[in-house]
mmCIF file of C-alpha atoms in Angstrom:
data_model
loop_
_atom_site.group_PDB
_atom_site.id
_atom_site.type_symbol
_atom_site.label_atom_id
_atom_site.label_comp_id
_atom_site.label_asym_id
_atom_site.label_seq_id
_atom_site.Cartn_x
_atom_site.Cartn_y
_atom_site.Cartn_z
ATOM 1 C CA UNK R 1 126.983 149.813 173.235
ATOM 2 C CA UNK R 2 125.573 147.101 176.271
ATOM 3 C CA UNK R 3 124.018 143.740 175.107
ATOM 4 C CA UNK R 4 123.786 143.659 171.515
ATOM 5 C CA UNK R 5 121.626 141.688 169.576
ATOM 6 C CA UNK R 6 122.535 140.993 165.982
ATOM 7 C CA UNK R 7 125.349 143.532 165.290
ATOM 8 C CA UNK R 8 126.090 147.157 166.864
ATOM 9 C CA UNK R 9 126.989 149.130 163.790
ATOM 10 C CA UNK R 10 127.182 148.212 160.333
ATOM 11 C CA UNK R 11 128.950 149.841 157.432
ATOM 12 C CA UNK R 12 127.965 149.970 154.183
ATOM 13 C CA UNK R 13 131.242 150.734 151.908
ATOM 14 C CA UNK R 14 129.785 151.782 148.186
ATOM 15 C CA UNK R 15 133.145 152.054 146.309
ATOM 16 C CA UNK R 16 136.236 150.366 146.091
ATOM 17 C CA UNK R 17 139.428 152.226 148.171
ATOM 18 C CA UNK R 18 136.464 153.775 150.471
ATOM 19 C CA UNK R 19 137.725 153.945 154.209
ATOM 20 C CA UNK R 20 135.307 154.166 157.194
ATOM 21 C CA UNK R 21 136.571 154.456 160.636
ATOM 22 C CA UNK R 22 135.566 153.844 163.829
ATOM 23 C CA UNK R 23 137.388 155.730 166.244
ATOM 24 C CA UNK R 24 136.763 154.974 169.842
ATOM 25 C CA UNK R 25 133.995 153.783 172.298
ATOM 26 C CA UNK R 26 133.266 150.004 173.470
ATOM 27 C CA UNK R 27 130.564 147.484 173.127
ATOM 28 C CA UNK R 28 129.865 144.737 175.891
ATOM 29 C CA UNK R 29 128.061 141.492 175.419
ATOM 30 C CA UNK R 30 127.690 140.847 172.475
ATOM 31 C CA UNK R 31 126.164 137.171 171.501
ATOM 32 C CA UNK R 32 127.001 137.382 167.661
ATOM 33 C CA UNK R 33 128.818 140.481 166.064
ATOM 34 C CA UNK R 34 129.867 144.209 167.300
ATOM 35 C CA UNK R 35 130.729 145.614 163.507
ATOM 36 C CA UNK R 36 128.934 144.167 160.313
ATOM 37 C CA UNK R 37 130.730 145.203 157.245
ATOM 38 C CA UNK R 38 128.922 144.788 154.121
ATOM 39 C CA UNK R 39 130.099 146.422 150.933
ATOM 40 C CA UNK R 40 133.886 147.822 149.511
ATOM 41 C CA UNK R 41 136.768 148.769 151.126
ATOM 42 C CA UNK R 42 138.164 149.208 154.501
ATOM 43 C CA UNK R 43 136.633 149.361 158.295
ATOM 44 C CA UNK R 44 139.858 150.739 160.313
ATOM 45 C CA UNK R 45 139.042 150.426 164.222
ATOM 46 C CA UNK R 46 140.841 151.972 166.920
ATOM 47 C CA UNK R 47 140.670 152.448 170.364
ATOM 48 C CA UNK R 48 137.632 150.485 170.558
ATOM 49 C CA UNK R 49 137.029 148.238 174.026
ATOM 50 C CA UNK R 50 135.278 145.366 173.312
ATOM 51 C CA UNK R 51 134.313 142.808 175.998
ATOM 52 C CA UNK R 52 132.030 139.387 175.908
ATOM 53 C CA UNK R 53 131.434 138.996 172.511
ATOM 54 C CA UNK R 54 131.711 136.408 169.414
ATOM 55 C CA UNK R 55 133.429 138.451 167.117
ATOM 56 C CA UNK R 56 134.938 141.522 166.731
ATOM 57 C CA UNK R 57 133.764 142.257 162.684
ATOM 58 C CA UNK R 58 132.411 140.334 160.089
ATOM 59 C CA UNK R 59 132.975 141.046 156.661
ATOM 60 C CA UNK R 60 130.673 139.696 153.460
ATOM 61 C CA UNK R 61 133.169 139.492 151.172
#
């Protein structure tokens, strides 16, 4: 993803011990977020290039 607004992906997690993964690719200037995470469980990231941005993931709870 180039120059991303609020957030480039975000991942909804419905049940507790649910795992999403991102697996790959990069984002690039990125004022706020890359990955929201709102819900249960686990965001895993690998391999993932990330470049000019504020943070990395942001989690709700």
């Amino acid at each position: 993803w180039e120059d991303i607004c609020e957030d480039a992906i975000t991942v909804r997690g419905d049940s507790e011990g649910q795992e999403s993964w991102i697996i790959g690719g990069g984002a690039y200037h990125a004022g706020d977020k890359v990955v929201q995470h709102n819900g249960c469980g686990t965001v895993n990231i690998i391999n993932f290039y990330a470049e000019d941005y504020g943070k990395l993931l942001r989690s709700c709870g």
